[in-house]
XYZ file of C-alpha atoms in Angstrom:
762
model
C 179.028 145.283 58.723
C 181.608 142.653 59.350
C 180.376 139.049 58.285
C 181.639 135.657 59.544
C 183.460 133.684 56.777
C 182.541 130.210 55.984
C 185.431 128.596 58.030
C 185.212 128.470 61.753
C 186.453 131.485 63.581
C 188.187 133.749 60.882
C 188.157 137.311 61.973
C 189.634 140.668 61.166
C 193.082 141.820 62.021
C 193.947 141.638 65.633
C 192.652 145.211 66.141
C 189.853 143.858 68.277
C 189.812 143.945 71.920
C 190.426 140.611 73.896
C 189.288 139.075 77.018
C 192.850 138.370 78.258
C 194.947 141.388 78.199
C 197.114 142.797 81.159
C 195.513 145.130 83.631
C 196.698 148.316 81.760
C 194.466 151.264 81.403
C 194.778 151.349 77.666
C 193.945 147.721 77.148
C 190.533 147.673 78.758
C 190.293 143.810 78.746
C 190.608 141.817 81.812
C 193.261 139.324 82.206
C 192.156 135.576 82.069
C 191.651 133.838 85.353
C 194.188 131.094 86.032
C 193.527 130.134 89.463
C 196.859 131.467 90.987
C 198.295 134.801 91.790
C 199.580 136.700 88.859
C 202.979 138.520 88.941
C 202.624 142.300 88.855
C 202.583 143.555 85.140
C 205.684 145.426 84.526
C 205.678 148.603 82.531
C 205.780 148.090 78.702
C 207.263 150.674 76.346
C 204.804 151.431 73.545
C 206.259 151.667 70.105
C 204.745 152.002 66.706
C 203.800 149.177 64.583
C 206.886 148.188 62.674
C 207.725 146.009 59.751
C 209.297 142.697 60.916
C 210.345 140.425 58.098
C 210.895 137.448 60.083
C 208.029 138.163 62.473
C 205.954 135.149 62.019
C 208.693 132.595 60.962
C 208.117 130.533 64.330
C 204.706 131.760 65.326
C 202.671 131.438 62.144
C 204.071 128.039 61.078
C 201.889 126.229 63.544
C 198.821 128.311 62.240
C 199.508 127.269 58.540
C 200.380 123.727 59.219
C 197.389 123.104 61.556
C 199.626 122.238 64.418
C 202.158 120.018 62.415
C 205.868 120.614 63.094
C 207.382 123.129 60.625
C 209.216 121.828 57.409
C 212.794 122.610 58.901
C 212.915 123.184 62.690
C 211.594 126.547 63.726
C 212.308 128.375 60.501
C 209.596 129.362 58.056
C 209.113 127.071 54.937
C 210.828 128.451 51.881
C 207.556 128.442 49.975
C 205.478 130.433 52.652
C 206.747 134.110 52.018
C 206.542 133.953 48.108
C 203.023 132.430 48.469
C 202.008 135.152 50.875
C 203.575 137.809 48.735
C 202.018 136.553 45.431
C 198.495 136.542 47.089
C 198.925 139.934 48.851
C 198.563 138.407 52.329
C 200.128 139.942 55.198
C 200.745 138.558 58.845
C 200.338 140.125 62.235
C 201.181 139.267 65.784
C 199.379 140.632 68.729
C 201.014 140.291 72.104
C 197.846 139.967 74.258
C 199.698 140.375 77.776
C 201.696 143.382 76.638
C 198.902 144.619 74.276
C 201.453 145.174 71.409
C 200.430 144.714 67.909
C 202.969 144.106 65.101
C 202.682 143.293 61.438
C 204.879 143.032 58.443
C 204.894 145.517 55.685
C 201.809 144.089 53.735
C 199.992 143.826 56.957
C 200.583 147.379 57.555
C 199.563 148.513 54.129
C 196.538 146.479 54.027
C 195.205 147.681 57.476
C 196.139 151.193 56.606
C 198.641 151.481 59.397
C 201.544 152.665 57.243
C 199.756 155.883 56.691
C 198.590 156.428 60.303
C 199.930 159.147 62.426
C 202.178 157.629 65.138
C 200.791 159.949 67.689
C 197.245 158.738 66.775
C 198.140 155.197 66.777
C 200.117 153.613 69.686
C 199.991 149.894 68.623
C 197.369 148.998 71.276
C 194.078 147.031 70.718
C 192.054 150.052 71.722
C 193.942 152.274 69.349
C 193.452 149.989 66.552
C 189.642 149.701 66.910
C 189.386 153.482 66.438
C 190.633 153.045 62.900
C 187.481 150.659 62.068
C 184.199 151.695 60.899
C 181.865 152.484 63.921
C 179.503 149.833 62.908
C 182.225 147.162 62.708
C 184.386 147.769 65.727
C 182.006 146.353 68.378
C 181.610 143.181 66.262
C 185.255 142.704 65.922
C 185.808 143.297 69.598
C 183.249 140.611 70.616
C 184.729 138.098 68.371
C 188.164 138.655 69.517
C 187.060 138.605 73.104
C 185.309 135.217 72.530
C 188.478 133.726 70.827
C 190.669 134.824 73.628
C 188.443 133.362 76.290
C 188.249 129.951 74.412
C 191.894 130.030 73.246
C 190.319 129.485 69.760
C 190.105 131.160 66.171
C 188.280 134.157 64.854
C 187.969 136.176 61.689
C 185.666 138.561 59.984
C 185.312 141.317 57.322
C 185.613 144.899 58.473
C 185.799 148.355 57.071
C 188.856 150.519 57.565
C 188.658 154.217 57.502
C 191.720 155.986 56.318
C 193.137 159.393 57.246
C 191.531 161.038 54.362
C 188.129 159.347 54.836
C 188.752 156.614 52.218
C 187.349 153.167 53.132
C 188.584 149.735 52.335
C 187.249 146.336 53.009
C 189.848 143.979 54.893
C 189.601 140.438 56.093
C 191.579 138.698 58.711
C 191.941 135.280 60.229
C 193.860 134.621 63.464
C 194.446 132.055 66.263
C 195.023 132.635 69.921
C 198.182 130.928 71.421
C 198.599 129.887 74.937
C 201.832 130.029 77.074
C 203.222 127.253 79.229
C 200.513 127.877 81.811
C 197.609 127.520 79.421
C 196.928 131.260 79.415
C 196.202 133.344 76.317
C 199.554 134.783 75.346
C 199.292 136.148 71.732
C 197.341 136.035 68.608
C 198.862 135.389 65.136
C 197.298 135.387 61.709
C 196.813 136.696 58.392
C 195.173 139.750 56.943
C 194.402 140.585 53.138
C 192.523 143.217 51.110
C 188.943 142.031 50.746
C 187.622 144.928 48.901
C 187.075 143.099 45.492
C 186.136 139.864 47.189
C 183.476 141.767 49.210
C 182.126 143.639 46.156
C 181.751 140.418 44.596
C 179.890 138.977 47.470
C 177.818 142.103 47.784
C 176.900 141.760 44.142
C 175.992 138.313 44.556
C 173.910 139.192 47.502
C 172.143 141.941 45.495
C 171.556 139.451 42.686
C 170.138 136.954 45.219
C 167.845 139.675 46.733
C 166.722 140.823 43.311
C 165.766 137.218 42.422
C 163.953 136.838 45.767
C 162.123 140.160 45.047
C 161.260 138.836 41.337
C 159.872 135.628 42.805
C 157.862 137.438 45.411
C 156.665 139.857 42.559
C 155.624 136.899 40.263
C 153.605 135.450 43.318
C 151.997 138.770 44.145
C 151.161 139.526 40.599
C 149.674 136.063 40.052
C 147.598 136.687 43.256
C 146.446 140.111 42.290
C 145.483 138.915 38.703
C 143.727 135.899 39.847
C 141.431 138.299 41.912
C 140.864 140.614 39.001
C 137.374 139.815 37.833
C 136.595 142.123 34.849
C 138.794 143.308 31.957
C 138.824 146.790 33.625
C 140.315 145.027 36.883
C 142.952 143.265 34.846
C 144.175 146.486 33.122
C 144.202 148.333 36.452
C 146.322 145.564 38.254
C 148.696 145.455 35.066
C 149.318 149.115 34.923
C 149.928 149.323 38.684
C 152.498 146.505 38.816
C 155.818 147.612 40.447
C 158.340 145.517 38.470
C 161.400 144.811 40.646
C 164.860 145.836 39.399
C 163.576 147.425 36.259
C 160.970 149.988 36.961
C 159.398 150.828 33.523
C 158.578 154.315 32.286
C 155.456 153.066 30.425
C 152.898 150.246 30.436
C 150.356 149.395 27.827
C 147.704 146.583 27.761
C 145.822 146.129 24.551
C 143.493 143.474 23.325
C 143.053 142.342 19.792
C 139.983 141.436 17.890
C 140.081 140.846 14.049
C 143.409 142.507 13.896
C 142.135 145.743 15.678
C 143.889 146.759 18.719
C 141.957 148.226 21.750
C 143.846 150.014 24.476
C 142.504 148.492 27.796
C 144.866 150.457 30.136
C 147.995 152.515 30.124
C 150.329 154.339 32.409
C 153.329 156.593 31.937
C 151.965 158.105 28.765
C 150.488 161.527 27.983
C 146.655 161.553 27.675
C 145.867 161.006 23.849
C 149.300 159.879 23.031
C 148.174 156.240 22.220
C 144.827 157.221 20.408
C 146.494 156.674 17.072
C 146.682 152.877 17.793
C 143.328 152.588 19.618
C 140.760 150.535 17.728
C 142.845 150.430 14.420
C 144.292 147.783 12.197
C 148.026 147.411 13.317
C 150.298 147.439 10.172
C 152.183 144.168 9.628
C 155.357 145.984 10.286
C 154.581 146.842 13.918
C 156.588 145.113 16.522
C 153.300 144.284 18.292
C 151.816 142.751 15.234
C 155.124 140.621 14.825
C 154.909 139.481 18.441
C 151.378 138.308 17.907
C 152.235 136.582 14.499
C 155.127 134.653 15.890
C 153.711 134.215 19.491
C 157.145 135.441 20.819
C 158.127 138.536 22.683
C 159.974 141.201 20.803
C 162.685 143.011 22.709
C 164.025 146.327 21.127
C 167.162 147.806 23.124
C 167.794 151.036 21.144
C 166.042 153.750 19.136
C 168.324 152.946 16.263
C 167.352 149.342 16.352
C 163.592 150.432 16.344
C 164.182 152.767 13.402
C 166.044 150.114 11.382
C 163.657 147.320 12.175
C 160.355 149.071 12.007
C 160.682 152.050 9.838
C 156.956 152.050 8.940
C 155.847 152.768 12.620
C 158.997 154.577 13.930
C 157.848 158.139 13.415
C 154.609 158.050 15.604
C 156.313 155.823 18.124
C 159.340 158.123 18.507
C 156.991 161.015 19.720
C 156.588 159.277 23.219
C 160.375 159.775 23.792
C 161.225 156.130 24.710
C 164.520 154.357 24.322
C 163.739 150.719 24.554
C 160.529 148.514 24.458
C 159.469 144.916 25.188
C 156.422 143.532 23.345
C 154.959 140.727 25.097
C 152.118 138.712 23.181
C 149.176 137.629 25.282
C 148.351 134.046 24.184
C 145.458 131.928 25.851
C 144.562 128.536 24.650
C 146.667 128.900 21.505
C 144.828 132.022 20.554
C 146.568 135.539 20.576
C 144.271 137.776 22.474
C 146.329 140.966 23.054
C 149.780 142.363 23.848
C 151.614 143.969 26.768
C 154.124 146.809 26.141
C 156.810 147.611 28.664
C 158.980 150.659 27.723
C 161.823 152.630 29.216
C 162.999 156.184 28.663
C 166.697 155.077 28.303
C 168.343 152.608 25.941
C 168.942 149.329 27.835
C 169.684 145.597 26.933
C 167.483 143.307 29.032
C 169.367 140.401 30.559
C 168.132 136.763 30.353
C 166.523 137.035 34.050
C 164.732 140.292 32.969
C 163.453 138.734 29.806
C 162.246 135.736 31.632
C 160.397 137.832 34.272
C 158.604 139.782 31.550
C 157.713 136.842 29.693
C 156.337 135.144 32.753
C 154.230 138.243 33.460
C 152.880 138.127 29.939
C 151.653 134.657 30.391
C 149.928 135.499 33.850
C 148.320 138.564 32.228
C 146.952 136.416 29.231
C 145.273 133.964 31.336
C 143.698 136.641 33.449
C 142.648 138.657 30.614
C 141.053 135.655 28.718
C 139.143 134.779 32.158
C 138.055 138.237 32.523
C 136.905 138.561 28.883
C 134.781 135.429 29.347
C 133.299 136.869 32.639
C 132.395 140.153 31.001
C 130.713 138.279 28.036
C 128.774 136.141 30.496
C 127.784 139.309 32.517
C 126.814 140.949 29.355
C 124.608 138.136 28.414
C 123.144 137.919 31.872
C 122.392 141.735 31.863
C 120.730 141.453 28.435
C 118.643 138.573 29.637
C 117.638 140.358 32.786
C 116.774 143.603 30.686
C 114.547 141.469 28.487
C 112.830 139.341 31.158
C 112.306 141.901 33.850
C 110.191 145.090 33.422
C 112.285 147.864 32.070
C 110.456 150.325 34.055
C 107.776 150.228 36.848
C 104.707 151.876 35.815
C 103.691 154.914 37.919
C 100.087 154.462 39.482
C 98.399 157.299 41.203
C 97.819 156.777 44.805
C 100.849 154.356 45.441
C 104.495 154.455 45.399
C 106.812 151.450 44.327
C 110.390 150.511 44.464
C 112.032 147.423 43.189
C 115.374 145.743 43.327
C 117.054 142.788 41.538
C 120.182 141.251 42.938
C 122.022 138.401 40.844
C 123.535 135.577 42.647
C 127.264 135.808 43.876
C 128.538 133.398 41.335
C 127.361 131.712 37.906
C 125.676 133.541 35.128
C 124.075 136.071 37.306
C 120.619 135.513 35.989
C 117.869 133.078 37.226
C 114.242 132.706 37.677
C 113.442 135.360 40.214
C 111.184 138.199 38.902
C 108.704 140.967 39.945
C 106.113 142.745 38.128
C 103.757 145.809 38.743
C 100.545 145.618 36.584
C 98.235 148.473 36.243
C 94.774 147.076 36.465
C 91.363 148.405 35.210
C 89.643 150.802 37.353
C 93.069 152.362 38.554
C 93.935 149.368 40.764
C 97.378 147.860 40.698
C 98.737 144.255 40.788
C 101.949 143.184 42.538
C 103.663 140.000 41.410
C 106.812 138.403 42.872
C 107.996 134.826 41.748
C 110.739 132.382 41.565
C 111.109 129.782 38.955
C 113.049 126.432 40.001
C 116.632 126.579 38.832
C 119.391 129.117 38.384
C 120.317 129.065 34.715
C 119.316 130.338 31.309
C 116.426 127.683 31.091
C 114.857 129.063 34.199
C 115.087 132.660 33.045
C 113.477 131.693 29.917
C 110.631 130.073 31.700
C 110.282 133.079 33.925
C 109.933 135.368 30.972
C 107.178 133.359 29.523
C 105.467 133.013 32.929
C 105.850 136.734 33.703
C 104.260 137.784 30.394
C 101.341 135.311 30.843
C 100.676 136.288 34.376
C 100.795 139.979 33.409
C 98.234 139.490 30.623
C 95.761 137.468 33.027
C 96.133 140.231 35.497
C 95.765 143.173 33.038
C 92.417 141.579 31.591
C 90.896 142.204 34.956
C 90.746 138.512 36.260
C 90.428 138.362 40.053
C 93.465 137.209 41.954
C 92.552 133.573 42.345
C 91.665 133.397 38.604
C 95.075 134.946 37.734
C 97.007 132.403 39.847
C 94.934 129.315 38.492
C 95.575 130.405 34.968
C 99.200 131.066 35.438
C 99.625 127.537 37.068
C 97.891 125.882 34.116
C 99.817 127.684 31.724
C 103.228 126.644 33.249
C 101.961 123.042 33.323
C 101.053 123.189 29.639
C 104.485 124.247 28.885
C 105.740 120.899 30.109
C 109.195 122.078 31.171
C 109.510 120.004 34.329
C 109.808 123.182 36.277
C 107.599 124.713 38.958
C 107.394 128.328 40.330
C 106.586 129.879 43.483
C 104.556 133.094 43.463
C 102.606 135.862 45.258
C 100.073 137.977 43.478
C 98.548 140.863 45.193
C 95.792 143.005 43.841
C 95.732 146.448 45.606
C 92.557 148.554 45.676
C 94.272 152.044 45.340
C 90.937 153.819 46.331
C 90.713 152.279 49.657
C 94.099 150.468 50.394
C 92.463 147.104 50.437
C 94.918 144.254 49.368
C 93.715 140.810 47.999
C 96.544 138.359 48.081
C 97.052 134.868 46.672
C 99.987 132.763 47.391
C 101.436 129.617 45.446
C 104.073 128.082 47.575
C 105.741 131.548 48.187
C 106.662 133.621 51.032
C 103.979 135.601 52.975
C 103.952 139.418 52.446
C 105.491 141.595 55.267
C 103.718 144.976 56.002
C 105.216 147.993 57.634
C 102.545 149.622 59.693
C 102.031 153.244 60.357
C 103.011 152.929 64.030
C 106.547 151.754 62.649
C 106.223 148.045 63.368
C 106.638 145.398 60.786
C 104.655 142.053 60.754
C 104.167 139.081 58.429
C 100.609 138.922 57.099
C 99.591 135.143 56.849
C 98.078 134.503 53.311
C 96.256 131.334 52.428
C 98.641 129.258 50.240
C 98.237 126.550 47.648
C 100.781 124.327 45.623
C 103.608 126.109 43.482
C 102.679 126.995 39.954
C 102.872 124.163 37.376
C 102.409 121.127 39.757
C 98.612 120.762 39.624
C 96.880 122.232 36.668
C 93.421 122.111 38.555
C 94.745 123.716 41.764
C 92.287 126.385 43.072
C 93.651 129.250 45.159
C 92.023 131.189 48.024
C 92.288 134.901 48.370
C 93.278 136.491 51.674
C 92.161 140.187 52.189
C 93.858 142.729 54.308
C 93.885 146.620 54.459
C 96.452 149.238 54.506
C 96.360 152.710 56.039
C 97.835 155.674 54.254
C 101.748 155.601 54.468
C 101.810 151.883 55.134
C 104.108 149.656 53.036
C 103.750 146.052 51.740
C 106.891 144.168 50.975
C 107.095 141.076 48.564
C 110.404 139.251 48.086
C 111.967 135.824 46.945
C 113.602 133.456 49.382
C 117.183 134.591 48.403
C 116.474 137.674 50.631
C 115.799 135.751 53.709
C 117.717 132.340 53.223
C 121.483 131.991 52.874
C 124.327 129.714 53.962
C 124.364 129.714 57.790
C 121.006 131.433 58.224
C 117.605 129.539 58.096
C 114.370 130.988 57.033
C 113.016 131.985 60.375
C 116.190 134.036 61.161
C 116.064 135.711 57.758
C 112.474 136.781 58.189
C 113.105 138.022 61.613
C 115.934 140.020 60.290
C 114.033 141.468 57.603
C 111.194 142.581 59.767
C 113.740 144.316 62.027
C 115.173 146.176 59.035
C 111.731 147.004 57.694
C 110.730 148.442 61.064
C 113.891 150.809 61.391
C 113.031 154.495 61.273
C 112.933 156.364 57.798
C 113.866 159.904 57.093
C 110.981 162.144 56.622
C 109.916 162.522 53.045
C 110.446 166.242 52.924
C 113.998 166.092 54.307
C 115.509 163.167 52.201
C 117.022 163.740 48.858
C 115.011 160.870 47.523
C 111.810 159.153 48.437
C 112.192 157.240 51.758
C 110.842 154.162 49.963
C 113.944 153.981 47.761
C 116.269 154.266 50.822
C 114.383 151.571 52.425
C 114.771 149.390 49.364
C 118.526 150.080 49.344
C 118.845 149.347 53.194
C 117.143 146.034 52.682
C 119.233 145.015 49.697
C 122.506 146.218 51.296
C 121.801 143.873 54.358
C 121.261 140.822 51.983
C 123.864 137.921 52.455
C 127.318 138.675 51.001
C 127.698 138.003 47.450
C 130.281 135.453 48.097
C 127.750 133.645 50.346
C 124.503 134.219 48.608
C 123.663 131.342 46.246
C 120.324 132.542 45.012
C 119.000 135.770 43.212
C 117.067 138.205 45.101
C 113.854 140.023 43.862
C 112.426 142.716 45.919
C 109.214 144.716 45.628
C 107.887 147.457 47.860
C 104.658 149.260 47.587
C 103.513 152.205 49.836
C 99.783 153.225 49.780
C 99.867 156.869 49.811
C 96.085 157.295 50.343
C 93.698 159.137 48.122
C 94.662 162.460 46.657
C 93.112 165.279 48.886
C 92.087 162.791 51.412
C 89.040 161.581 49.454
C 88.938 158.098 47.866
C 88.363 158.002 44.035
C 85.218 155.997 44.689
C 85.135 153.221 42.072
C 84.765 149.506 41.826
C 85.794 147.530 38.810
C 85.712 143.832 38.493
C 85.826 141.164 35.755
C 83.277 138.232 36.064
C 84.237 135.014 34.252
C 81.734 133.379 31.958
C 81.668 130.104 33.983
C 82.520 131.745 37.306
C 78.899 132.250 38.649
C 80.105 132.415 42.249
C 81.955 135.671 41.175
C 78.536 137.369 41.030
C 77.978 136.952 44.720
C 81.470 138.158 45.505
C 80.839 141.287 43.336
C 77.552 142.026 45.060
C 79.333 141.740 48.617
C 82.103 144.159 47.405
C 79.561 146.448 46.097
C 77.654 146.623 49.343
C 80.842 147.242 51.216
C 81.996 149.960 48.905
C 78.659 151.802 48.955
C 78.751 151.693 52.871
C 82.189 153.290 52.896
C 81.160 155.894 50.336
C 78.414 156.976 52.605
C 75.472 156.085 50.399
C 74.089 153.140 52.111
C 70.555 153.974 50.970
C 71.692 152.888 47.447
C 72.659 149.423 48.616
C 69.591 147.435 48.108
C 68.472 148.957 44.866
C 72.021 148.842 43.505
C 72.652 145.266 44.464
C 69.422 144.155 42.779
C 69.885 146.115 39.652
C 73.586 145.097 39.261
C 72.514 141.241 39.583
C 70.027 141.736 36.821
C 72.634 143.503 34.489
C 75.518 140.934 35.246
C 73.105 137.897 34.896
C 71.755 139.295 31.747
C 75.344 139.662 30.223
C 76.506 136.245 31.412
C 73.390 134.461 30.186
C 73.130 135.894 26.609
C 76.952 135.932 25.788
C 79.742 133.396 25.753
C 82.159 135.803 27.007
C 83.193 137.489 30.362
C 81.491 140.506 31.644
C 83.208 143.842 33.108
C 81.433 145.382 36.049
C 82.152 149.060 37.054
C 80.525 151.139 39.820
C 81.397 154.944 40.262
C 80.071 157.317 42.694
C 79.944 161.037 41.452
C 79.414 163.842 44.049
C 78.089 167.160 43.388
C 79.475 169.337 46.292
C 78.050 172.631 44.934
C 74.412 171.200 45.082
C 72.203 171.717 48.003
C 72.253 168.778 50.364
C 75.402 167.187 48.923
C 73.853 165.085 46.111
C 75.524 161.950 44.991
C 75.043 159.910 41.745
C 75.930 156.180 41.400
C 76.594 154.939 37.916
C 76.910 151.127 37.453
C 78.183 149.731 34.083
C 78.272 146.269 32.706
C 80.328 145.656 29.623
C 80.015 142.495 27.403
C 81.159 141.492 23.799
C 77.696 140.525 22.489
C 76.110 142.510 19.624
C 72.673 141.248 20.748
C 70.852 144.137 22.340
C 68.426 143.681 25.169
C 64.731 144.002 24.214
C 62.160 145.268 26.830
C 59.003 142.874 26.829
C 56.034 142.254 28.953
C 56.274 138.671 30.295
C 52.991 136.686 31.134
C 51.978 135.713 34.664
C 53.654 132.276 34.286
C 56.972 133.467 32.475
C 60.100 132.689 34.243
C 62.090 135.569 32.666
C 61.810 138.883 30.894
C 61.293 141.193 34.191
C 65.050 142.377 34.378
C 64.635 145.409 32.332
C 61.318 146.112 33.892
C 63.027 146.405 37.258
C 65.745 148.448 35.868
C 63.431 150.893 34.351
C 61.169 150.999 37.354
C 63.903 151.565 40.015
C 66.721 153.458 38.386
C 66.786 157.306 37.818
C 68.192 156.532 34.380
C 69.393 153.633 32.293
C 70.607 152.810 28.924
C 72.638 150.820 26.288
C 75.676 151.983 24.622
C 77.683 150.295 21.746
C 81.239 149.648 21.983
C 83.683 148.650 19.317
C 82.992 145.158 20.105
C 79.864 144.609 22.139
C 77.789 146.925 24.244
C 77.669 148.698 27.651
C 74.452 148.578 29.831
C 74.301 151.179 32.674
C 71.985 152.647 35.223
C 72.211 155.676 37.625
C 70.842 156.221 41.170
C 70.828 159.657 42.753
C 70.426 160.668 46.289
C 71.919 162.523 49.285
C 75.366 161.407 50.372
C 76.371 161.263 53.992
C 78.516 164.020 55.217
């Protein structure tokens, strides 16, 4: 493609069409408008381009002198011809009005006209354009036409195609001269072979383009490596980098610890070919060890150079068939952490620009690898803390199905104070815990671990929900950490789907009902744990039908940047209410799919600033459709009000079990046994009521057994009190009203029990 030279208006040889040629059919260029009638053009005899030694004597002098008079009248200066001959410059003259092109011998040779068939070339502009490369001819035509119209200069590079198909680069520069009437008359100028000049220019353009590509590559590599988070990401980015100008045949990224190499990633090598160096101590004579030792790249251009310089490791290295290598040390913060190996199949000597590019790339990879290793170490620490602090597995409790999720925050150490727990309770019940310790660091995670264990222990002992929460608050306050925690604890009666919930500054539970709707269940709340050691918490009771699900979560699930709490809860309830696949059709339990759906709709990791703990429990109902009829409660030594609560729960249970005729007697005798245990011991008592059915017996007989356990070795003694005695009648009542009763030893303490028999309702 012809290009415009630096000076104004240079162009190719006059073989371009003009805007001011005679109105002859061969020219194809209109004559310039002069404002007056033009004489009719007389026929011109076409003749071949001829060598004219004195061609430009008077015509080219003004062009060379810039308009100054020639050195001696109208003759050419004596120095002009030798100067043009010495520099291989030819001259041409194009008569615009007659459309005749003439040139000296050098011009003919340069433009390739000396070897052109005279029939094919008739010295006209149109005929000359046919000799140009098809891509260059239109450009030359436009430039010459503009010069003729403006009586100016033009010039360009163009490619001339010879008769045998050979191509040469030519450059010309010409000026349009006017006649006495100010009309374009002729164009005179110079022409010279520009093949070498154009090759140099093309090479300079290629080098400039290559430098631009390398600069762009460094920017793109820096961006890609800055986005690499893990060591695996850095290795992937490095082994996929397209190095401009020197595509390598092999890339290896290795890290070093205690002198041992660990191959992180490689490309261009056969599987297993690098295993000899993986996780091994590199010998001191290895070029990678030398690069790390001196903190400087090692470039090896030939196989012979490698064999002579590193004979100790040449034999295993030669198996890969490489011909040249570049070992780039990875140095970060003054410490060598690894090496990059760039290899080529052929032997090559890398130039200064290529070595600079590879050295720069090594620096970028080193910084990215150091950052990624730190990230991986922090992530491993966070994962280890999470494994220790959170339950490793969720226990399986018959009658319920649970699903849990923990999502670390989008930045930072990825561990915090959020936790969940599922606690099997006495009597086959289950306790649900969700909580969030103030802060998002290792300190908060440590406090969370202590609080989770303490709360789990209180719950497993059988304490009622209010007592569990109160003791956990007192425990956190006694730790004196200046941290508080929010928490929700719920005890689920697996037999009947009854939930007893306590809330300490935390979110209310959300329940997905059997009709597919989801609602928030208001739970009476108290202060967060650790603020007031004497805080008392109220219990809220609600029930679940078989198949209904209760959800507990931390605020990270419903609060994020740009989303307030109300909007987050509304979104959560909508997600919870979406239809689930039937249990028989799904490849996994629908509750797990629901947990995945909720977690996936949490705020994006780049926006989420808090951890997320999520706990789902679905009450599946009693096996076979009948409840495992049991009631088990712990009664604290100083919690006398708890006795009244247990009596109320017993009445409710017996009514649901269909043995309402047992209520009065069972309540009276239970009060006696519990009171006896509380009065005569200094420990808590455990109350258990079970209903046994005898379906094979006539009338559907049922047997109620009530047990009260304590840790006292003092056995009760039956005695006959006097009329004025205020105590001693309890065992008499038990003996008189119960169908059977007794006392059984335990490892520590005893168990008192009684049984009532009757007919159960259908």
